[in-house]
JSON list of C-alpha atoms in Angstrom, two decimals:
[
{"chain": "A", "resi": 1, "resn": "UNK", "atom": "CA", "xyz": [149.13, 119.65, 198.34]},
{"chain": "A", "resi": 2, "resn": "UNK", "atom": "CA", "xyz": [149.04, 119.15, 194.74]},
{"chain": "A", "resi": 3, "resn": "UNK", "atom": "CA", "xyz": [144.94, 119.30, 193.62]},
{"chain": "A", "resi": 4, "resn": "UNK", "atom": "CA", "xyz": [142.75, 121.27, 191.81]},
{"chain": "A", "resi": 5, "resn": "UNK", "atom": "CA", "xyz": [141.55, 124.35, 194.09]},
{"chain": "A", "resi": 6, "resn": "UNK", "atom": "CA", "xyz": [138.30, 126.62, 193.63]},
{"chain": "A", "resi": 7, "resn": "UNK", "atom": "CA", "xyz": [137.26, 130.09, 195.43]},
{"chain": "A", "resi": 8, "resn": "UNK", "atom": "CA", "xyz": [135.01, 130.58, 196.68]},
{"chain": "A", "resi": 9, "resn": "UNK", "atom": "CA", "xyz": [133.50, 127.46, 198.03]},
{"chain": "A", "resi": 10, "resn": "UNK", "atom": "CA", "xyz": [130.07, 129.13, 198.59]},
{"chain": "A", "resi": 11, "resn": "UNK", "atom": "CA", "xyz": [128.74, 132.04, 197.04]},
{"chain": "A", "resi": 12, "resn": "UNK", "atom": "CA", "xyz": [125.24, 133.36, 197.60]},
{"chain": "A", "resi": 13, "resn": "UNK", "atom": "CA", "xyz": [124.05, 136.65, 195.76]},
{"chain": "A", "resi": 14, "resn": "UNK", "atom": "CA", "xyz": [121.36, 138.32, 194.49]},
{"chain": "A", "resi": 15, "resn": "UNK", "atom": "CA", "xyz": [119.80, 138.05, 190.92]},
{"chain": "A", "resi": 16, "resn": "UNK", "atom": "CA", "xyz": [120.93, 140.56, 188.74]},
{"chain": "A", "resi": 17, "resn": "UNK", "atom": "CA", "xyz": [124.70, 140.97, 190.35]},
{"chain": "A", "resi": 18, "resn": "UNK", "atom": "CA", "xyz": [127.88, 139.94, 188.54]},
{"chain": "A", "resi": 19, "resn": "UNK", "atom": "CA", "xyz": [130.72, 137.19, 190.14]},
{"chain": "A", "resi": 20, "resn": "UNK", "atom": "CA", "xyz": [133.53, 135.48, 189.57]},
{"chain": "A", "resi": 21, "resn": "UNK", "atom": "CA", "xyz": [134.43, 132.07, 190.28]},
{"chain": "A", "resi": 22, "resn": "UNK", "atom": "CA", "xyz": [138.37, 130.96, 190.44]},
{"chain": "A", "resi": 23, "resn": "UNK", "atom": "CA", "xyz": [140.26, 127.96, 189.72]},
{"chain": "A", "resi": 24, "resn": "UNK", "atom": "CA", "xyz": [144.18, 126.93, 190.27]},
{"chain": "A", "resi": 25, "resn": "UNK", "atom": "CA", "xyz": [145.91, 123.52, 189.52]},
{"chain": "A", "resi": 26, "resn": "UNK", "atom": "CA", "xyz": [149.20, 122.74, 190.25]},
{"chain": "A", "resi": 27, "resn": "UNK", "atom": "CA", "xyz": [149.26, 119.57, 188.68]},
{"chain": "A", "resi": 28, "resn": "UNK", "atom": "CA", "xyz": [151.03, 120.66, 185.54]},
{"chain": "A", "resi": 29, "resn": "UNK", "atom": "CA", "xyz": [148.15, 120.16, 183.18]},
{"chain": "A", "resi": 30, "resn": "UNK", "atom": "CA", "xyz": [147.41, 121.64, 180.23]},
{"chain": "A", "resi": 31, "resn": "UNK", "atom": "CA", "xyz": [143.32, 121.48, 179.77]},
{"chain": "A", "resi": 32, "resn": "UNK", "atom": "CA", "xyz": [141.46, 122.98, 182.30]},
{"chain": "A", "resi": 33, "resn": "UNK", "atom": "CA", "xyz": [137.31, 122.89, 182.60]},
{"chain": "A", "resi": 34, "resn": "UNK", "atom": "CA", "xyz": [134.07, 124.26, 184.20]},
{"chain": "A", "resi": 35, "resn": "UNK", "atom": "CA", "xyz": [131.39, 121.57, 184.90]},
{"chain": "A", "resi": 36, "resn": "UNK", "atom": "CA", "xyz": [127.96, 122.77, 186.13]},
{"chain": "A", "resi": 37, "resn": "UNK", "atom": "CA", "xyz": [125.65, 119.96, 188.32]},
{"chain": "A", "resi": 38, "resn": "UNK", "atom": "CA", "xyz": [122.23, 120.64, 188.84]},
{"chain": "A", "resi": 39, "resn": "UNK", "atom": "CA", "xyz": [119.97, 120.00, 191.94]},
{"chain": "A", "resi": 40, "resn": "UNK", "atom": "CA", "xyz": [119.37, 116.58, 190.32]},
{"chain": "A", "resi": 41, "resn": "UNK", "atom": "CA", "xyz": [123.24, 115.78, 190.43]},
{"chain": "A", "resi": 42, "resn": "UNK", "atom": "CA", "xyz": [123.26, 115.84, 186.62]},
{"chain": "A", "resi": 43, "resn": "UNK", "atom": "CA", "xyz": [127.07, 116.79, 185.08]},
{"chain": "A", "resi": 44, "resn": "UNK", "atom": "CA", "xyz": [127.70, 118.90, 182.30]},
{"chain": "A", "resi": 45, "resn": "UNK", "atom": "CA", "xyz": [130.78, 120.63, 180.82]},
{"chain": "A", "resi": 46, "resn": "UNK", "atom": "CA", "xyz": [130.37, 124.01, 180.04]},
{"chain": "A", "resi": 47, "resn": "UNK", "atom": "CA", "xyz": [134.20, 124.89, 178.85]},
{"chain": "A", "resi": 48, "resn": "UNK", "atom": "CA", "xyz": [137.09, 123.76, 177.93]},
{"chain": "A", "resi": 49, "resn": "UNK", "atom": "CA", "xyz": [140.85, 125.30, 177.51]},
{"chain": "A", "resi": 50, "resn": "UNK", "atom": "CA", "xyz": [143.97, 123.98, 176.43]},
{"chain": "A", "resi": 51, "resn": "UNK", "atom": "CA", "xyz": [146.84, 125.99, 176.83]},
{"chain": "A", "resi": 52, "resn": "UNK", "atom": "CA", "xyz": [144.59, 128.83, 177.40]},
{"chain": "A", "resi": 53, "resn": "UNK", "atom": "CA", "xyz": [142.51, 128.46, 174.03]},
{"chain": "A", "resi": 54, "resn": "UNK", "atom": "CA", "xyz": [139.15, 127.99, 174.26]},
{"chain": "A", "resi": 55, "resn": "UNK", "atom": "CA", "xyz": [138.57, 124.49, 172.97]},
{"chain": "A", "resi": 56, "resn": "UNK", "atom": "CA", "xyz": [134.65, 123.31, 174.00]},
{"chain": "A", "resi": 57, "resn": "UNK", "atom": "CA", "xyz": [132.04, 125.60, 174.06]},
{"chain": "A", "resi": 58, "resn": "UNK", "atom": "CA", "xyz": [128.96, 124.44, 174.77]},
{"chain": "A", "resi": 59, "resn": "UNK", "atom": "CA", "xyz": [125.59, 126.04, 174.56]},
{"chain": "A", "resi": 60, "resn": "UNK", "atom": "CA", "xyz": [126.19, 127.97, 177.65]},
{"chain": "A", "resi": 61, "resn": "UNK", "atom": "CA", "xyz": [124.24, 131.86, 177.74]},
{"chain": "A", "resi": 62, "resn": "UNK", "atom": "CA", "xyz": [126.98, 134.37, 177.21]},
{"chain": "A", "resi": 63, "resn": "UNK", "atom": "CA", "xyz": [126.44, 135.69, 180.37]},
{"chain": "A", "resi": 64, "resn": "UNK", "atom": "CA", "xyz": [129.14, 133.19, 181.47]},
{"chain": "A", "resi": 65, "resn": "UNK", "atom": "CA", "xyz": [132.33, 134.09, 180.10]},
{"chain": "A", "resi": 66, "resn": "UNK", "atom": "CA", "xyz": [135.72, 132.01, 180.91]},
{"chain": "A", "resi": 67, "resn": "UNK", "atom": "CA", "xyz": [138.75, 133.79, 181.15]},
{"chain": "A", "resi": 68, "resn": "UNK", "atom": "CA", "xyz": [142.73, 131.98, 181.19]},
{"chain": "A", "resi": 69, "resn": "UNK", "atom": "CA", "xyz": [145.35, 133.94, 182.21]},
{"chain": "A", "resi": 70, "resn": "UNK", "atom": "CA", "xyz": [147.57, 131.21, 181.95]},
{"chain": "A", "resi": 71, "resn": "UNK", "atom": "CA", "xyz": [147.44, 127.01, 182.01]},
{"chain": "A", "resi": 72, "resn": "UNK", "atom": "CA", "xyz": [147.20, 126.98, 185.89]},
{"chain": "A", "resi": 73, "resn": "UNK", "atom": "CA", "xyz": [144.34, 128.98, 186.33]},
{"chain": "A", "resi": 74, "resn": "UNK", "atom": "CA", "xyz": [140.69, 129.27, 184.81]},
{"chain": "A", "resi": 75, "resn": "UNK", "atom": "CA", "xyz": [138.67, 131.41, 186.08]},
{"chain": "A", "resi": 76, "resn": "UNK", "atom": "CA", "xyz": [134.77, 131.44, 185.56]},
{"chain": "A", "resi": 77, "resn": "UNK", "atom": "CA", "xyz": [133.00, 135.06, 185.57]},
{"chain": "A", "resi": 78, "resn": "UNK", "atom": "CA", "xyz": [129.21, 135.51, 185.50]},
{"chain": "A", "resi": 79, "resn": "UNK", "atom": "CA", "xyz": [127.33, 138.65, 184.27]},
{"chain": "A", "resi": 80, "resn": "UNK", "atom": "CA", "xyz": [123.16, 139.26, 185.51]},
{"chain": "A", "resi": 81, "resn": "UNK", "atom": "CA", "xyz": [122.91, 136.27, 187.51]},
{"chain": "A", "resi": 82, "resn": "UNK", "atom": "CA", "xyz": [119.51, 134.69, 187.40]},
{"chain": "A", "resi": 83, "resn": "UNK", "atom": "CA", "xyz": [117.96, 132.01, 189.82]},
{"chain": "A", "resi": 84, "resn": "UNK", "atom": "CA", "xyz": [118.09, 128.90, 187.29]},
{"chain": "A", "resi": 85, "resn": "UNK", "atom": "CA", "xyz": [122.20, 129.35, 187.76]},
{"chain": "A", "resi": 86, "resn": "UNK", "atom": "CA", "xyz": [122.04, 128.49, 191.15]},
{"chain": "A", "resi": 87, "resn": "UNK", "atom": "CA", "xyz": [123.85, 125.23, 191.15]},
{"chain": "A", "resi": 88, "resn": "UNK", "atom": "CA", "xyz": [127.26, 123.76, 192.10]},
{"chain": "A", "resi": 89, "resn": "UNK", "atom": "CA", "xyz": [130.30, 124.53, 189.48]},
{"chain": "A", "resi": 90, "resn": "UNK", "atom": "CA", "xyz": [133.16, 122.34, 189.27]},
{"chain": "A", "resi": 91, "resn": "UNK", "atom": "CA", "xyz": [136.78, 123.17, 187.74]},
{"chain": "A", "resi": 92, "resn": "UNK", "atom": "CA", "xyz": [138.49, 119.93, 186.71]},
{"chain": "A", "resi": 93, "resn": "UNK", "atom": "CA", "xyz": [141.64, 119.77, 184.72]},
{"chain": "A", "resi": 94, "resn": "UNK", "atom": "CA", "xyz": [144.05, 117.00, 182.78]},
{"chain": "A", "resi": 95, "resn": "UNK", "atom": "CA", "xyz": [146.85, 116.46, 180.87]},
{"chain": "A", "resi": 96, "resn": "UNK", "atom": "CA", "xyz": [145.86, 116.62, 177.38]},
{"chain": "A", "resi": 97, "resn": "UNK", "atom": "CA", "xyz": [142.60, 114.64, 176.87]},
{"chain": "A", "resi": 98, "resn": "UNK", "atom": "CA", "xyz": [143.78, 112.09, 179.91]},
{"chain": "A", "resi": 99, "resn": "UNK", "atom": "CA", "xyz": [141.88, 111.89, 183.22]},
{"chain": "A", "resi": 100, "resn": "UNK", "atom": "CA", "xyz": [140.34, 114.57, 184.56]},
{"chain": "A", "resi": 101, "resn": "UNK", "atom": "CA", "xyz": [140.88, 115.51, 188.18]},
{"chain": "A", "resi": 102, "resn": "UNK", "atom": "CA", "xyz": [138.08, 117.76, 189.46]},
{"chain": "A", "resi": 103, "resn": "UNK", "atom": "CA", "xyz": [138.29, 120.30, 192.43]},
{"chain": "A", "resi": 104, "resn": "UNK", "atom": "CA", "xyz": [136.24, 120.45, 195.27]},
{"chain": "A", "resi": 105, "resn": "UNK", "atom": "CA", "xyz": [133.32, 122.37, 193.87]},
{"chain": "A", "resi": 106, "resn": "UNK", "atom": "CA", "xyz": [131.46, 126.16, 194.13]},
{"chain": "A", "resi": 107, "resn": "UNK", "atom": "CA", "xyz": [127.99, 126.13, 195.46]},
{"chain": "A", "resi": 108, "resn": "UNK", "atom": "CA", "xyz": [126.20, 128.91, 193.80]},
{"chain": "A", "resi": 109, "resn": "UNK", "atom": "CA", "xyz": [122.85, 130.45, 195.44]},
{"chain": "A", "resi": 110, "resn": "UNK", "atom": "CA", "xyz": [120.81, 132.96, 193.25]},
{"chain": "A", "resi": 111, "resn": "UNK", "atom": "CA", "xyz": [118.49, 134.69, 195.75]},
{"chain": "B", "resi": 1, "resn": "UNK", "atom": "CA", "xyz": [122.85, 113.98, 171.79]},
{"chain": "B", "resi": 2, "resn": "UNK", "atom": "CA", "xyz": [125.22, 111.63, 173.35]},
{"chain": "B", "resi": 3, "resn": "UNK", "atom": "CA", "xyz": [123.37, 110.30, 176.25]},
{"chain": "B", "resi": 4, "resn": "UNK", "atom": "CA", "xyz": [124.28, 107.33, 179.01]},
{"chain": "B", "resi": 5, "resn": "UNK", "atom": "CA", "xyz": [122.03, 105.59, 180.64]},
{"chain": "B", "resi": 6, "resn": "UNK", "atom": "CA", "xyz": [123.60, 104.72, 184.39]},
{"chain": "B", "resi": 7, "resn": "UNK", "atom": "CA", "xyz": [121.59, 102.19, 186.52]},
{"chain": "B", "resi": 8, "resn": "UNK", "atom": "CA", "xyz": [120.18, 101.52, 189.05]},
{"chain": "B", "resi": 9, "resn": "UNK", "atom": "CA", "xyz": [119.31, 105.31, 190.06]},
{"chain": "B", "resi": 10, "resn": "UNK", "atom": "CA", "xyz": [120.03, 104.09, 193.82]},
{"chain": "B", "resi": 11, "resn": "UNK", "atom": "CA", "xyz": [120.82, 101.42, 196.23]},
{"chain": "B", "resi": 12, "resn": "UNK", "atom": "CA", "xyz": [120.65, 100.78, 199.90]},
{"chain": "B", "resi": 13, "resn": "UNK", "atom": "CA", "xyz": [122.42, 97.82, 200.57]},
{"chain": "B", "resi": 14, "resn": "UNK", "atom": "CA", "xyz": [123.45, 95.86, 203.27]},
{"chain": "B", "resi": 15, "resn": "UNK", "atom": "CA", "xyz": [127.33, 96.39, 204.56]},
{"chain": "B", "resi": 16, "resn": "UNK", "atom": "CA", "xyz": [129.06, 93.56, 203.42]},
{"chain": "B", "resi": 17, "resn": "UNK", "atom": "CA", "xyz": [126.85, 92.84, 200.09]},
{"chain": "B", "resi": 18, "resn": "UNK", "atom": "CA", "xyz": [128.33, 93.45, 197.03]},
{"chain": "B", "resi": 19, "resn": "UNK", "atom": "CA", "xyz": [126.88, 96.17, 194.30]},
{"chain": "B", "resi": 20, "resn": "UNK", "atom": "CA", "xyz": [126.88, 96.34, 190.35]},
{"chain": "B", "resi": 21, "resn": "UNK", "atom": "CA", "xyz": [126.16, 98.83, 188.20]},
{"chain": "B", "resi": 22, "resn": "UNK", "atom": "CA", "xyz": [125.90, 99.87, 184.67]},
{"chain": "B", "resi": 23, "resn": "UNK", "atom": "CA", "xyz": [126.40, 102.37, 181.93]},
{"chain": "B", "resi": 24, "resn": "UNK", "atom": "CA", "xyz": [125.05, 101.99, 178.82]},
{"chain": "B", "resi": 25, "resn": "UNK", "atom": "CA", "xyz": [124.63, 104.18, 175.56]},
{"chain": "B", "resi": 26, "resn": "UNK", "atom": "CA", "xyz": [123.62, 104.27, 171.74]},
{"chain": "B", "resi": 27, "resn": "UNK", "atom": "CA", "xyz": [126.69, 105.49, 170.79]},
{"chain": "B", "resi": 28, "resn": "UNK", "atom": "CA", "xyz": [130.41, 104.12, 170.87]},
{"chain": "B", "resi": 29, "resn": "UNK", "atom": "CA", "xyz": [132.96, 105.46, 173.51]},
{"chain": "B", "resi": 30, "resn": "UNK", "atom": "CA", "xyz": [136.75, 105.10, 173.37]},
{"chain": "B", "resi": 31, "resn": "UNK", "atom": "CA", "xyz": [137.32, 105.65, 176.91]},
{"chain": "B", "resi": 32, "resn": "UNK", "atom": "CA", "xyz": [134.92, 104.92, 179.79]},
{"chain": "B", "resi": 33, "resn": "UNK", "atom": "CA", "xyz": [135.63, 106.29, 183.47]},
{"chain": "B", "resi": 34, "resn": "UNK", "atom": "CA", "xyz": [133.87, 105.56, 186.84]},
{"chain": "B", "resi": 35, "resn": "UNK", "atom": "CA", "xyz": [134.15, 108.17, 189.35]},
{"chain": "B", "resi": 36, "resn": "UNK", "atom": "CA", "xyz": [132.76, 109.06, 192.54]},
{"chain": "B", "resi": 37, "resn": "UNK", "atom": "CA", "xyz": [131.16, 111.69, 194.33]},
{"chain": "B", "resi": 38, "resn": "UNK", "atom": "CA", "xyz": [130.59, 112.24, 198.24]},
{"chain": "B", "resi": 39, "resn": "UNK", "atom": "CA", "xyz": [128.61, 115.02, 199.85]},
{"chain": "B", "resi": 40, "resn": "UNK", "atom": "CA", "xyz": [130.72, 118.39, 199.42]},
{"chain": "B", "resi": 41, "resn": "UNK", "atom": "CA", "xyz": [133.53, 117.21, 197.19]},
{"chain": "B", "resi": 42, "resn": "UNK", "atom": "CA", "xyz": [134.22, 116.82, 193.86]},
{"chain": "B", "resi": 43, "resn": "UNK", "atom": "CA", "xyz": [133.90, 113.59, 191.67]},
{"chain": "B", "resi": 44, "resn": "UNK", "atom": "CA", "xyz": [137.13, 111.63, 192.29]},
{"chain": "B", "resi": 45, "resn": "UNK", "atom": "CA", "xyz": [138.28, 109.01, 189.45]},
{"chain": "B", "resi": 46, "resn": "UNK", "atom": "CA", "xyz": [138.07, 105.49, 190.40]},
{"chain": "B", "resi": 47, "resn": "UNK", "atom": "CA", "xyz": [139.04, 103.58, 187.03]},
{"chain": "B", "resi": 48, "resn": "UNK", "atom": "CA", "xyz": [139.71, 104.18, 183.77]},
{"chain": "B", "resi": 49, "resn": "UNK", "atom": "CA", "xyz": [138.96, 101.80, 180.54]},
{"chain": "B", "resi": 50, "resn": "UNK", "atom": "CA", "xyz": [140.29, 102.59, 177.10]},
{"chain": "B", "resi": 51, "resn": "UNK", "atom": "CA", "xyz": [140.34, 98.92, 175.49]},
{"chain": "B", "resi": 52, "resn": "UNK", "atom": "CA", "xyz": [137.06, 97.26, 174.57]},
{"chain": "B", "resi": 53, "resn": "UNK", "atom": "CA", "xyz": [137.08, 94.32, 176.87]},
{"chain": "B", "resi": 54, "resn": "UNK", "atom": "CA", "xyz": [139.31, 95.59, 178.95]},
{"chain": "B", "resi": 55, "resn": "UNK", "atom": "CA", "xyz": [138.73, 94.58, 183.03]},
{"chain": "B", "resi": 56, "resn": "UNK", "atom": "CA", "xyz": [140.52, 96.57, 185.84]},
{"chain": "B", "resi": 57, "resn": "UNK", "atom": "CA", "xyz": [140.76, 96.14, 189.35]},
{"chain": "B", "resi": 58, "resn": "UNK", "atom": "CA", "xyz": [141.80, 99.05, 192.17]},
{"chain": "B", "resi": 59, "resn": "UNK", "atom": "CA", "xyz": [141.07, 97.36, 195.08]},
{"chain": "B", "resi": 60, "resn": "UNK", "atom": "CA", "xyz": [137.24, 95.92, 196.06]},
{"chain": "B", "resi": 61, "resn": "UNK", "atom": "CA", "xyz": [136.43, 97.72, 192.83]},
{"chain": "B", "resi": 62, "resn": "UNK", "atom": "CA", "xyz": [135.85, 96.40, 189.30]},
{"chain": "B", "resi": 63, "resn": "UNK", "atom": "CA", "xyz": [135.20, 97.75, 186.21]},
{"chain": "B", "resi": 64, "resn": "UNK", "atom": "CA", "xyz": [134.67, 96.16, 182.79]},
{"chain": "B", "resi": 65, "resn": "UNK", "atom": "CA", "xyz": [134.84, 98.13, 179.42]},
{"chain": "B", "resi": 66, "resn": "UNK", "atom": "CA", "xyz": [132.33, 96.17, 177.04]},
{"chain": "B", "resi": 67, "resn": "UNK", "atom": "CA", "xyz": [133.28, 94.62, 173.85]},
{"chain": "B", "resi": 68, "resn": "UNK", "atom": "CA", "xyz": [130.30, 96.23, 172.09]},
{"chain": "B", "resi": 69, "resn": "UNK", "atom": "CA", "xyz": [132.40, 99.75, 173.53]},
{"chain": "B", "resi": 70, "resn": "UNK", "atom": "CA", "xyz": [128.61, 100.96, 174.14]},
{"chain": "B", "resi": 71, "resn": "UNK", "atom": "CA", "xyz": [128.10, 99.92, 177.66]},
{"chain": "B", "resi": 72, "resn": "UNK", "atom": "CA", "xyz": [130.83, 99.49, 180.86]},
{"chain": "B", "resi": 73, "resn": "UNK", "atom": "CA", "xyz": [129.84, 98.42, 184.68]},
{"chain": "B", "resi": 74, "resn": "UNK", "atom": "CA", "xyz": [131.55, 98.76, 188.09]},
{"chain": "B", "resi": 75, "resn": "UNK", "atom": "CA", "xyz": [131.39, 96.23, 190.79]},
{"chain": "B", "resi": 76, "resn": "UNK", "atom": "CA", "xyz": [131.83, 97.10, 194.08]},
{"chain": "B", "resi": 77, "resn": "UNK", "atom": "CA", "xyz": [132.43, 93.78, 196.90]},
{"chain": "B", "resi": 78, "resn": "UNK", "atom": "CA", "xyz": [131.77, 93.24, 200.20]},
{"chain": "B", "resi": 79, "resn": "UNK", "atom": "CA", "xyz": [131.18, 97.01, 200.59]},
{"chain": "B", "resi": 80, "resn": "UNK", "atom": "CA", "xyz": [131.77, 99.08, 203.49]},
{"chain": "B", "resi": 81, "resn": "UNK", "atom": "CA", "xyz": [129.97, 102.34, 205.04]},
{"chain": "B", "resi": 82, "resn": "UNK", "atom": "CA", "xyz": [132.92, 104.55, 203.46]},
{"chain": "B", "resi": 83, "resn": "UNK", "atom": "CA", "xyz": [131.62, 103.19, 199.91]},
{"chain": "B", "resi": 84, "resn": "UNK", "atom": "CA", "xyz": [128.43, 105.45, 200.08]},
{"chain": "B", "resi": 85, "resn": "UNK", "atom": "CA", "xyz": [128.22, 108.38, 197.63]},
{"chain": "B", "resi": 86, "resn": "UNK", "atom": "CA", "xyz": [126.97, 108.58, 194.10]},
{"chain": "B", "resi": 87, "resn": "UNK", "atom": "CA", "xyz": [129.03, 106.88, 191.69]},
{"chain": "B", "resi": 88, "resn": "UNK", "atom": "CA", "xyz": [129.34, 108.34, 187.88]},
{"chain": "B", "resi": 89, "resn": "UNK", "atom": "CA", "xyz": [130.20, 106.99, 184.54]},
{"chain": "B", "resi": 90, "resn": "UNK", "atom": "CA", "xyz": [131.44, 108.90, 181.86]},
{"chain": "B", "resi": 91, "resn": "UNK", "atom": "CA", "xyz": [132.12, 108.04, 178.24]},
{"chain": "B", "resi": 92, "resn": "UNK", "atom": "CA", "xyz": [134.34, 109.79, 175.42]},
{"chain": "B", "resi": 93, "resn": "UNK", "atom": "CA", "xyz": [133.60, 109.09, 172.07]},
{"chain": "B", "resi": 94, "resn": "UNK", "atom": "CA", "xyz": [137.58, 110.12, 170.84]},
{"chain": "B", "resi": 95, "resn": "UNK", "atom": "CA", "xyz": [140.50, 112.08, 171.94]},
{"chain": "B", "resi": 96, "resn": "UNK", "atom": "CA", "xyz": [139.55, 115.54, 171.78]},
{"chain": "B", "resi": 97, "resn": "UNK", "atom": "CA", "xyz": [136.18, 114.94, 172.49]},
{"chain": "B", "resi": 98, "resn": "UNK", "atom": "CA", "xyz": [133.99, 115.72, 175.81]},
{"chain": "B", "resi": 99, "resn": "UNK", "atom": "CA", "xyz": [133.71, 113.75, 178.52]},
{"chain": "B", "resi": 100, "resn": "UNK", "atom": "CA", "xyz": [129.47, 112.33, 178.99]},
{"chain": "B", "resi": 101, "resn": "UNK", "atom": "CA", "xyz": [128.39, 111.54, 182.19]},
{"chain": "B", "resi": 102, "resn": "UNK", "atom": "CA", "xyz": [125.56, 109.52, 183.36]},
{"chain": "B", "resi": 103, "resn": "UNK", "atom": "CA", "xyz": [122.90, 110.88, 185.82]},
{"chain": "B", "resi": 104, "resn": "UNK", "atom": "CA", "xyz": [124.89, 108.22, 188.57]},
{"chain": "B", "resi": 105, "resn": "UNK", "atom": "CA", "xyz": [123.96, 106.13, 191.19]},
{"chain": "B", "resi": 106, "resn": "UNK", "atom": "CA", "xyz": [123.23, 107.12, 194.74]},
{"chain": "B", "resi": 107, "resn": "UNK", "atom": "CA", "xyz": [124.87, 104.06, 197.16]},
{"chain": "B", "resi": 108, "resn": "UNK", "atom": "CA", "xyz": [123.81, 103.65, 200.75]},
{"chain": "B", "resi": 109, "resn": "UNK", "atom": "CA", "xyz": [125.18, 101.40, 202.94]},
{"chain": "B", "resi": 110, "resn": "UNK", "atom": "CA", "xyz": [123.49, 100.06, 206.17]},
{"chain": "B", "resi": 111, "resn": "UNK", "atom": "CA", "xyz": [125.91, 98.71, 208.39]}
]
């Protein structure tokens, strides 16, 4: 199926550990993202890449560090995990600045 | 900051009845999307507007892009059980620029 894929879907961990979220689309786009939603449902890009360059940065702690080995993939990896980043991640991705298609989401739990 | 203001927060309607909402925002957007969101998936795009003024139709839906370009709504008739989930707007000010989404609407559907 052609869509926007994440891994993992869940992820629970302890505060203080490292992970890594990944995404894959196979939709031929160019500009991929990472969208964090709170517990109050609230959206809110973190990053943006086009052509694997780092294009919108917001003021995300550099704990969080992107990382896109090549336009298909974009990958999210987190350093010293602390409870107030428990939330659910989304990748999304589009061609150019067109629509963007999201995938179906990471639920993080900070324990 | 860019901010929209999405309302109502929720509805619980009646099955059959049909539903408006509304985005609204300071600020001028180019583009104005309505997507939505059910339990354990992704956002998934519903319409897109990019001409003030513009109306489009996909299906029972309808969205309208205002002529002011500061505010857009969706309609939703005679709606259905399968209509429930919480439905976003987003806004983007230019090409290049960051999608803003609202805080969304939570639908509910007695039937």
């Amino acid at each position: 199926d052609t869509a926007v894929s994440q891994t993992p879907k869940y992820l629970v961990t302890q505060m203080g550990n490292d992970k890594s979220i990944k995404c894959e689309q196979n939709l031929g786009h160019d500009t991929m993202y990472w969208y964090k939603q709170d517990s109050k449902k609230f959206l809110k890009i973190m990053f943006s890449y086009n052509n694997k360059e780092l294009i919108i940065n917001e003021t995300v702690p550099n704990r969080f560090s992107p990382k896109s080995p090549d336009k298909a993939h974009l990958n999210l990896h987190i350093n010293s995990l602390e409870l107030g980043d428990s939330a659910v991640y989304f990748c999304a991705s589009s061609r150019g600045n067109n629509e963007q298609f999201f995938g179906p989401g990471t639920r993080l739990t900070v324990l | 900051g860019q901010q929209l203001n999405q309302s109502p927060q929720s509805m619980f309607i009646q099955e059959g009845e049909d539903v408006s909402m509304n985005c609204t925002s300071s600020s001028i957007f180019n583009t104005w999307l309505w997507y939505k969101q059910e339990p354990g998936e992704g956002p998934v795009l519903l319409i897109a507007l990019y001409k003030a003024g513009e109306l489009t139709s996909n299906g029972r839906l309808t969205a309208q892009f205002g002529i002011t370009r500061k505010d857009s709504f969706l309609n939703i008739s005679a709606s259905i059980p399968s209509d429930v989930g919480i439905y976003f707007c987003a806004g983007q000010r230019s090409y290049g620029n960051k999608l803003v989404f609202g805080a969304g609407t939570i639908l509910r559907v007695k039937s």
